């Protein structure tokens, strides 16, 4: 086969030559047996060489590459071929969904006037740059001019502006090493956040605090509660907030969707689906907010303890990873979304992925899927872990979570209360001297703390005055602590006071007390263990009274009051 003049093509078939000019129907062809064949040339294995040398070269190169890929595919092991095939199908499907969603949101984005846009992959997410000049330094300018726009609520596009989202704190003019994100919501009857912040501050050396940003993300939807809580945190940690070590951030919740209209899956209740869906959007907001603050980003929960010298341990473990293998996620705890660390450069894509499937699955499961898409097929888990889960009362109503990390680096007590019962509203009074600010209220509330008093005398008491009469089905009192087994109620009795109406519910209502039972040798009281006659009605006060002075101090660890309607 040779090139003809004027762009003609010379075709060689079975040793016979036939010139076929461009645009002219082909004549009959002759095969080796001399028989003539009519019809189209495409029935034969005919090679064409076009007169354009560039086209010819590209065609030959493509054929060589295709042949090499075909040979490599054939020689590849079957499991690997299946894995690559499934990954390819997943990527193609995801791309189609993304393109469809981007197309459906095009009308909304077209309405943005005066802003130049760069569309990125994922649920209509765009980056916007304002063209208005700024007189401030370049680092601050980058933060206030870059907007990350993503849209969950179809009617309102969401904008993330770091300057507007920051309630208290200061941005740094350099990139830190690590941002630790703490999403937090007020829980019913207990607050673990300050213990978590105190643990981080205590275990971050002074010289290391310039490398770390603690990002407290207040995600409650009640603006007044958020403002009040943020002011309280600022007053408690003013020094660290002003230095940029701590930032208090809150999103604008007007952009969130109607969580009551989500479809259920995993057999979860509507409340749980709404809870975990909102969590995914909160996480995405945090990722987009944090992507230019530091080199790495780590997320924990607001009810954890931190190991000593955690930052040096993180740095050492990151440096130990092979440089040729690029990791996507490193885990410093195996529980939930605690201690997961990502590169800052990946936060944008993670946020987009969470937003795309925010109502489908919990965030930790979505991250596991994304790890595989990023070709990290095994978990990279540091042992022993650097974070310990301490909370019990979940941010989801009526849920309790007793999980602990048994591989936690530091030897801390994981002993907890037995019930974490939500007790009836009441006022607490005690004549026992308090030790180390461990107040009497701690034995009655949902916290992990307890009441610790100095050596009680004869007649000292611990009283619970209810706000309204209650009908009680069980009373449980636990004294002592594993580290201090002798600090128990050795000689004590439990008395109750009944009332006829709410007007008698004052501290004086505890004056008309009647004996109900005594504490056992281990310093505990349980109406079930003592076979007490229950329930008891119209109880206005419960009083624990010392029947004899004791040299040992006393710890009341938990008081649980179970009621009946």
PDB file of N, CA and C in Angstrom, residues 139-140 143 170-178 208-213 243-247 293:
ATOM      1  N   UNK A 139      -1.601  36.641  52.996  1.00  0.00           N
ATOM      2  CA  UNK A 139      -2.188  35.493  53.678  1.00  0.00           C
ATOM      3  C   UNK A 139      -3.617  35.749  54.087  1.00  0.00           C
ATOM      4  N   UNK A 140      -3.871  36.936  54.656  1.00  0.00           N
ATOM      5  CA  UNK A 140      -5.238  37.276  55.056  1.00  0.00           C
ATOM      6  C   UNK A 140      -6.129  37.467  53.841  1.00  0.00           C
ATOM      7  N   UNK A 143      -7.519  34.290  52.554  1.00  0.00           N
ATOM      8  CA  UNK A 143      -8.560  33.695  53.380  1.00  0.00           C
ATOM      9  C   UNK A 143      -9.900  34.385  53.192  1.00  0.00           C
ATOM     10  N   UNK A 170      -8.077  34.161  65.884  1.00  0.00           N
ATOM     11  CA  UNK A 170      -7.274  34.900  64.905  1.00  0.00           C
ATOM     12  C   UNK A 170      -6.613  33.929  63.946  1.00  0.00           C
ATOM     13  N   UNK A 171      -6.528  34.354  62.677  1.00  0.00           N
ATOM     14  CA  UNK A 171      -5.824  33.560  61.688  1.00  0.00           C
ATOM     15  C   UNK A 171      -4.322  33.841  61.780  1.00  0.00           C
ATOM     16  N   UNK A 172      -3.553  32.836  61.465  1.00  0.00           N
ATOM     17  CA  UNK A 172      -2.105  32.977  61.441  1.00  0.00           C
ATOM     18  C   UNK A 172      -1.642  33.344  60.041  1.00  0.00           C
ATOM     19  N   UNK A 173      -0.503  33.997  59.962  1.00  0.00           N
ATOM     20  CA  UNK A 173       0.033  34.397  58.660  1.00  0.00           C
ATOM     21  C   UNK A 173       0.991  33.352  58.101  1.00  0.00           C
ATOM     22  N   UNK A 174       0.903  32.136  58.630  1.00  0.00           N
ATOM     23  CA  UNK A 174       1.717  31.031  58.124  1.00  0.00           C
ATOM     24  C   UNK A 174       0.887  29.752  58.212  1.00  0.00           C
ATOM     25  N   UNK A 175       1.364  28.719  57.533  1.00  0.00           N
ATOM     26  CA  UNK A 175       0.668  27.438  57.528  1.00  0.00           C
ATOM     27  C   UNK A 175       1.154  26.584  58.685  1.00  0.00           C
ATOM     28  N   UNK A 176       0.237  26.186  59.543  1.00  0.00           N
ATOM     29  CA  UNK A 176       0.592  25.355  60.691  1.00  0.00           C
ATOM     30  C   UNK A 176       0.809  23.910  60.250  1.00  0.00           C
ATOM     31  N   UNK A 177       1.237  23.086  61.199  1.00  0.00           N
ATOM     32  CA  UNK A 177       1.472  21.682  60.877  1.00  0.00           C
ATOM     33  C   UNK A 177       0.181  20.873  60.924  1.00  0.00           C
ATOM     34  N   UNK A 178      -0.652  21.105  61.970  1.00  0.00           N
ATOM     35  CA  UNK A 178      -1.820  20.260  62.178  1.00  0.00           C
ATOM     36  C   UNK A 178      -3.006  21.085  62.667  1.00  0.00           C
ATOM     37  N   UNK A 208       5.053  23.758  70.945  1.00  0.00           N
ATOM     38  CA  UNK A 208       4.323  23.074  69.880  1.00  0.00           C
ATOM     39  C   UNK A 208       3.013  23.768  69.527  1.00  0.00           C
ATOM     40  N   UNK A 209       2.554  24.672  70.363  1.00  0.00           N
ATOM     41  CA  UNK A 209       1.248  25.293  70.139  1.00  0.00           C
ATOM     42  C   UNK A 209       1.227  26.203  68.920  1.00  0.00           C
ATOM     43  N   UNK A 210       2.392  26.618  68.447  1.00  0.00           N
ATOM     44  CA  UNK A 210       2.446  27.410  67.220  1.00  0.00           C
ATOM     45  C   UNK A 210       2.261  26.542  65.981  1.00  0.00           C
ATOM     46  N   UNK A 211       2.355  25.231  66.149  1.00  0.00           N
ATOM     47  CA  UNK A 211       2.202  24.306  65.028  1.00  0.00           C
ATOM     48  C   UNK A 211       0.811  23.693  64.964  1.00  0.00           C
ATOM     49  N   UNK A 212      -0.020  23.959  65.973  1.00  0.00           N
ATOM     50  CA  UNK A 212      -1.316  23.288  66.081  1.00  0.00           C
ATOM     51  C   UNK A 212      -2.423  24.330  66.149  1.00  0.00           C
ATOM     52  N   UNK A 213      -3.543  24.022  65.504  1.00  0.00           N
ATOM     53  CA  UNK A 213      -4.767  24.822  65.621  1.00  0.00           C
ATOM     54  C   UNK A 213      -5.875  23.904  66.114  1.00  0.00           C
ATOM     55  N   UNK A 243      -4.244  33.987  70.684  1.00  0.00           N
ATOM     56  CA  UNK A 243      -2.972  33.615  70.048  1.00  0.00           C
ATOM     57  C   UNK A 243      -3.159  32.838  68.761  1.00  0.00           C
ATOM     58  N   UNK A 244      -4.396  32.421  68.447  1.00  0.00           N
ATOM     59  CA  UNK A 244      -4.642  31.622  67.247  1.00  0.00           C
ATOM     60  C   UNK A 244      -4.541  30.137  67.486  1.00  0.00           C
ATOM     61  N   UNK A 245      -4.234  29.731  68.718  1.00  0.00           N
ATOM     62  CA  UNK A 245      -4.145  28.302  69.048  1.00  0.00           C
ATOM     63  C   UNK A 245      -5.525  27.650  69.024  1.00  0.00           C
ATOM     64  N   UNK A 246      -6.565  28.400  69.405  1.00  0.00           N
ATOM     65  CA  UNK A 246      -7.942  27.912  69.389  1.00  0.00           C
ATOM     66  C   UNK A 246      -8.793  28.847  68.538  1.00  0.00           C
ATOM     67  N   UNK A 247      -9.630  28.259  67.687  1.00  0.00           N
ATOM     68  CA  UNK A 247     -10.593  29.019  66.896  1.00  0.00           C
ATOM     69  C   UNK A 247     -11.997  28.485  67.185  1.00  0.00           C
ATOM     70  N   UNK A 293      -5.427  25.983  56.333  1.00  0.00           N
ATOM     71  CA  UNK A 293      -4.912  26.402  57.636  1.00  0.00           C
ATOM     72  C   UNK A 293      -3.620  25.698  58.014  1.00  0.00           C
TER      73      UNK A 293
END
